[in-house]
XYZ file of C-alpha atoms in Angstrom:
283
model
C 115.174 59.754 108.128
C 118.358 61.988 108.556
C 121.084 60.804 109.447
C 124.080 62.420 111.500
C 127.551 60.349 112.298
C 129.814 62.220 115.338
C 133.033 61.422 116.624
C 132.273 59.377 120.462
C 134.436 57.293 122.180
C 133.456 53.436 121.929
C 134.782 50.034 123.472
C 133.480 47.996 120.511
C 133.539 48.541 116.440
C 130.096 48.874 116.443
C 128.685 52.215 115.699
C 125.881 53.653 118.458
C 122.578 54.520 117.062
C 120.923 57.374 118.722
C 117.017 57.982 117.783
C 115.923 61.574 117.652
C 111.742 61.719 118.356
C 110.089 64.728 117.345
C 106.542 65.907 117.210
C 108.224 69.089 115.209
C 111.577 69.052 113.813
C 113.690 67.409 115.890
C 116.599 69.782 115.766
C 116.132 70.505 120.076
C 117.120 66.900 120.614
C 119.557 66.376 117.713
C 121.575 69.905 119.425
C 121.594 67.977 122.913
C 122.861 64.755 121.952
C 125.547 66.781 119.554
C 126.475 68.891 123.060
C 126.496 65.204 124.658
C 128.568 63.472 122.685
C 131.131 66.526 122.333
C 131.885 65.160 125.845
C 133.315 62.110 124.556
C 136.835 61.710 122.023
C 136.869 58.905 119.242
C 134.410 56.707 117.552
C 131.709 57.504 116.249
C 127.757 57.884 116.583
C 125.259 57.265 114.435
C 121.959 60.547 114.731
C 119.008 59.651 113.067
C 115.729 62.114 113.305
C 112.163 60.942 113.169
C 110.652 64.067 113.254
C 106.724 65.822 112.794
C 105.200 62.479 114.802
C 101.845 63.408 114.812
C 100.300 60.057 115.619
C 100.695 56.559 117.888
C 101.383 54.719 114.474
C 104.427 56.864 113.316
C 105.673 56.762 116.807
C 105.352 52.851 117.145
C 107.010 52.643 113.369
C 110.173 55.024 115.289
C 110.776 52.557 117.861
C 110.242 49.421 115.617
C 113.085 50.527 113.406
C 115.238 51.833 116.465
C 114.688 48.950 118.058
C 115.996 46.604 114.876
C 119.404 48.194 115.729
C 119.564 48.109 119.112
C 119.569 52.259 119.559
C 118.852 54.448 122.517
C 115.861 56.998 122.535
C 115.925 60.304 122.977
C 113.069 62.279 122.997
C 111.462 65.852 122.647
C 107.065 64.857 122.588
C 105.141 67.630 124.213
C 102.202 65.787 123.228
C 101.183 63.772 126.558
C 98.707 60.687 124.885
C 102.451 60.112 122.571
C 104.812 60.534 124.723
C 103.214 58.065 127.131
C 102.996 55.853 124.293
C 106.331 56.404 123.480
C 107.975 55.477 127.343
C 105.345 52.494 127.664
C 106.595 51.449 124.142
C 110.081 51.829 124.653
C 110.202 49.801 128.154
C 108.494 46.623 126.209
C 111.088 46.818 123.547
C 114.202 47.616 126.302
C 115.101 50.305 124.359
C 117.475 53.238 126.927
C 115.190 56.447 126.661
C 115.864 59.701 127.501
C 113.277 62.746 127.930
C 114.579 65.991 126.881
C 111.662 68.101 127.282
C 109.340 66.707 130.008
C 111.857 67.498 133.224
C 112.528 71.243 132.222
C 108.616 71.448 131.226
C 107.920 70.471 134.589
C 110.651 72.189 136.693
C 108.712 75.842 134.775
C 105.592 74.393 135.956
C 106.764 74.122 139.610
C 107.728 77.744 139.444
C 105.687 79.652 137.688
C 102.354 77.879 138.394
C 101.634 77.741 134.718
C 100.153 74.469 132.254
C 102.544 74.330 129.041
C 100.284 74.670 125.964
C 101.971 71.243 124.477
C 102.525 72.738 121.278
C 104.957 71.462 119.421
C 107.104 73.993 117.507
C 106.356 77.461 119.068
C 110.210 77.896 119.542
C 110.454 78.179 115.689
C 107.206 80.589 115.636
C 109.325 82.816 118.381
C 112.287 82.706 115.926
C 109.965 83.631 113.012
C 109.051 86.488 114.793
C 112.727 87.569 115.501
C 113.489 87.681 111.955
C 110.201 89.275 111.185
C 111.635 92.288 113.572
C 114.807 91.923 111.806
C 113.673 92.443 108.663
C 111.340 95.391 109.521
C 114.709 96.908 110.415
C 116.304 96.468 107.567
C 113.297 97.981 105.665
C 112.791 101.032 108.116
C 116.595 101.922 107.444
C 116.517 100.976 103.263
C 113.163 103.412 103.019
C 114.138 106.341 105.500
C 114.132 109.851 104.313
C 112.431 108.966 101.097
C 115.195 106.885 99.874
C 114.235 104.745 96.940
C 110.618 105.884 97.150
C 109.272 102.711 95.439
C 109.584 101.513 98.604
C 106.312 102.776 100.217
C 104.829 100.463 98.079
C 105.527 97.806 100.141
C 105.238 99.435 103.169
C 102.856 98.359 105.824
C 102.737 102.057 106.942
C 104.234 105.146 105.595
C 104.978 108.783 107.732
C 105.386 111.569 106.151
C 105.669 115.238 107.690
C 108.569 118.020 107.378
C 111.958 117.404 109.131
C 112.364 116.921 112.922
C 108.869 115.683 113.554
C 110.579 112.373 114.354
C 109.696 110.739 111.690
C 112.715 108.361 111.565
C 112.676 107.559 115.278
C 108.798 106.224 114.674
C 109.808 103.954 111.891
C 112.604 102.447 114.110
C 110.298 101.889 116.949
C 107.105 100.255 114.572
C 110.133 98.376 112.963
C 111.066 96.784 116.275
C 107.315 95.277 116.246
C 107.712 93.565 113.282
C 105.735 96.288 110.931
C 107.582 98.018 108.014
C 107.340 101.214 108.170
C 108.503 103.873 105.146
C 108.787 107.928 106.112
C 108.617 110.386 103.165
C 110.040 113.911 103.800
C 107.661 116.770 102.748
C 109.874 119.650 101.358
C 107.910 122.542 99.380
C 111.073 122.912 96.800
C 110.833 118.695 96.015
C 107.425 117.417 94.795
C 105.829 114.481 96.825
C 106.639 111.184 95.046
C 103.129 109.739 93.461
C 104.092 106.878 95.068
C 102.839 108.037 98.512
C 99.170 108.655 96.496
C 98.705 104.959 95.592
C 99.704 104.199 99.087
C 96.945 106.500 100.963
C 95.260 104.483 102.948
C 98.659 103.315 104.446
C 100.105 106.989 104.920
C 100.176 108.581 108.154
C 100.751 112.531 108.709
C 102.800 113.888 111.627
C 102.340 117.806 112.254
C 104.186 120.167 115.275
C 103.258 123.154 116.871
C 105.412 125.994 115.170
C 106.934 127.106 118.362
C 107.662 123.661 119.553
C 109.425 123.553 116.117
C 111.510 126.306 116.081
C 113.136 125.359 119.403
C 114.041 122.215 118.225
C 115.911 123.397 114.892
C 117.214 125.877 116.616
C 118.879 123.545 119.057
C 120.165 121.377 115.948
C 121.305 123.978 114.193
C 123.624 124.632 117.296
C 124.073 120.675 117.863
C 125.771 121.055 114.334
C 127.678 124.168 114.713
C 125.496 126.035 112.034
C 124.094 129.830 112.148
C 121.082 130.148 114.247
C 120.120 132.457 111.188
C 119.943 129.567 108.788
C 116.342 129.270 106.951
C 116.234 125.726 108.544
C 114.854 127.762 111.769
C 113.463 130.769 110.321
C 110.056 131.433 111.758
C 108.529 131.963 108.265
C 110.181 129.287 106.598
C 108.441 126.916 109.426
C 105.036 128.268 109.268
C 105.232 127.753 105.335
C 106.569 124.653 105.572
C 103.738 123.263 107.746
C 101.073 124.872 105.525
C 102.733 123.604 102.692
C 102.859 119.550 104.238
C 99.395 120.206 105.480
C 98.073 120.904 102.211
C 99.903 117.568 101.124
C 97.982 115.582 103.652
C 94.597 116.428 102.890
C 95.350 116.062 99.236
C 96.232 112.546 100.355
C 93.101 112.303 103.102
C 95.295 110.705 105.357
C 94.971 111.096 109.242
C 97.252 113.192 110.869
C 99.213 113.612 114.319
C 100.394 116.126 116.405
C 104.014 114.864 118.173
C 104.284 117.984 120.045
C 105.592 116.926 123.473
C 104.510 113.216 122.645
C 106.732 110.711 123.493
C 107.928 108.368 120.146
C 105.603 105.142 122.137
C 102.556 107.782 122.337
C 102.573 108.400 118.564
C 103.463 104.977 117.791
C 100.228 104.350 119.738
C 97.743 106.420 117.733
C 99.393 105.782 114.144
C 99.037 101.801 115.179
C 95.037 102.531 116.353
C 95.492 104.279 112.693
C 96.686 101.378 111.044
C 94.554 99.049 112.645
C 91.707 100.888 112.017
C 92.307 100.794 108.418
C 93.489 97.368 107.778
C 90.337 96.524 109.518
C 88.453 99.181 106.989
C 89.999 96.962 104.072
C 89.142 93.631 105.108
């Protein structure tokens, strides 16, 4: 079992044993009776985990050993039939227990009128899930603009369209779900990389209305302090460019969505339907 020594203030030279119980890791209990003792100057205490007790036997082997040297309980079960085993256990041997989970557990219960599910470990699952967003991030912002295009490989979805059709924006909001997104610019000067071809059934297309467009570069184009005669929002050079990326998408079969006047959560929407859809294709 792990073992943990902390300074704690003590009458005696003997060292205080503190038992950590855990039906998952243990670490909830072992924090608490670190925050504890911080309360107290000198000595020294003694942390030792018994954690993933999935059964009445490894539970009643925790309290033998605790027990043999005389140290306190505390305790973090969410499972009822061994925690009860675990207090009824603990009483015969005299052994000081402390719950650490049950009163909060039931204070939420009082308030919100719900059961606990009496899982142990969904507080790791919830940080999983945190660093599963993180790392979406990271990928959204390592794979934008068709940076390192080897990327879309990996991508659970990739956008492509011609600039301002929000393709960025998108990958940041899918990223901050947990799925890694890639966006490929489509530029008629700079081929398409063949990467996005291996990737089709993964690609999504995002198309604009012309006019809808044009106002938009326009307004960047004064944003940046740039001629409002720059090809970037020439009429043409939009309607060409939109043929052009159009042409790319139904080489690549992919489906395709029109953001004009959607908010970035309403194409989000469709491209996950898109996505789920497919993945559901490819089972």
């Amino acid at each position: 079992m792990p073992k943990e020594e902390l300074l704690i203030s003590s009458n005696s030279t003997k060292v205080p044993v503190i038992y950590v119980l855990s039906d998952s890791i243990g670490e909830t209990g072992e924090a608490v009776v670190k925050a504890a003792a911080s309360q107290f100057d000198h000595g020294l205490v003694d942390i030792r985990r018994a954690p993933y007790l999935k059964t009445i036997r490894e539970v009643e082997k925790a309290l033998t050993d605790a027990s043999e040297v005389g140290a306190a309980i505390v305790y973090t079960l969410v499972h009822q039939d061994l925690k009860s085993f675990l207090e009824r256990t603990a009483r015969e041997y005299g052994l000081i227990h402390a719950d650490i989970m049950g009163p909060v557990m039931n204070a939420l219960q009082s308030v919100t009128h719900i059961s606990p599910k009496n899982e142990p470990g969904l507080i790791r699952k919830l940080d999983e899930t945190y660093f599963s967003k993180v790392e979406a991030i990271e990928f959204a912002v390592k794979y934008d603009d068709g940076k390192e295009p080897h990327g879309v490989l990996r991508a659970d979805i990739v956008v492509t369209g011609i600039s301002r059709t929000s393709k960025t924006p998108l990958c940041m909001y899918l990223a901050h779900k947990g799925i890694k997104a890639a966006n490929v610019p489509l530029v008629p000067e700079v081929n398409p990389p063949e990467e996005l071809f291996k990737v089709a059934r993964k690609v999504v297309g995002l198309t604009i209305k012309p006019s809808h467009l044009f106002e938009i570069r326009k307004e960047r184009l004064k944003t940046m302090g740039l001629s409002q005669t720059d090809d970037y929002a020439n009429w043409e050079r939009i309607l060409m460019e939109l043929d052009y990326a159009a042409s790319i998408m139904r080489k690549i079969g992919c489906p395709v969505v029109d953001v004009t006047n959607r908010a970035v959560e309403e194409t989000a929407a469709k491209v996950l339907d898109f996505y789920r859809k497919g993945a559901k294709k490819n089972e």
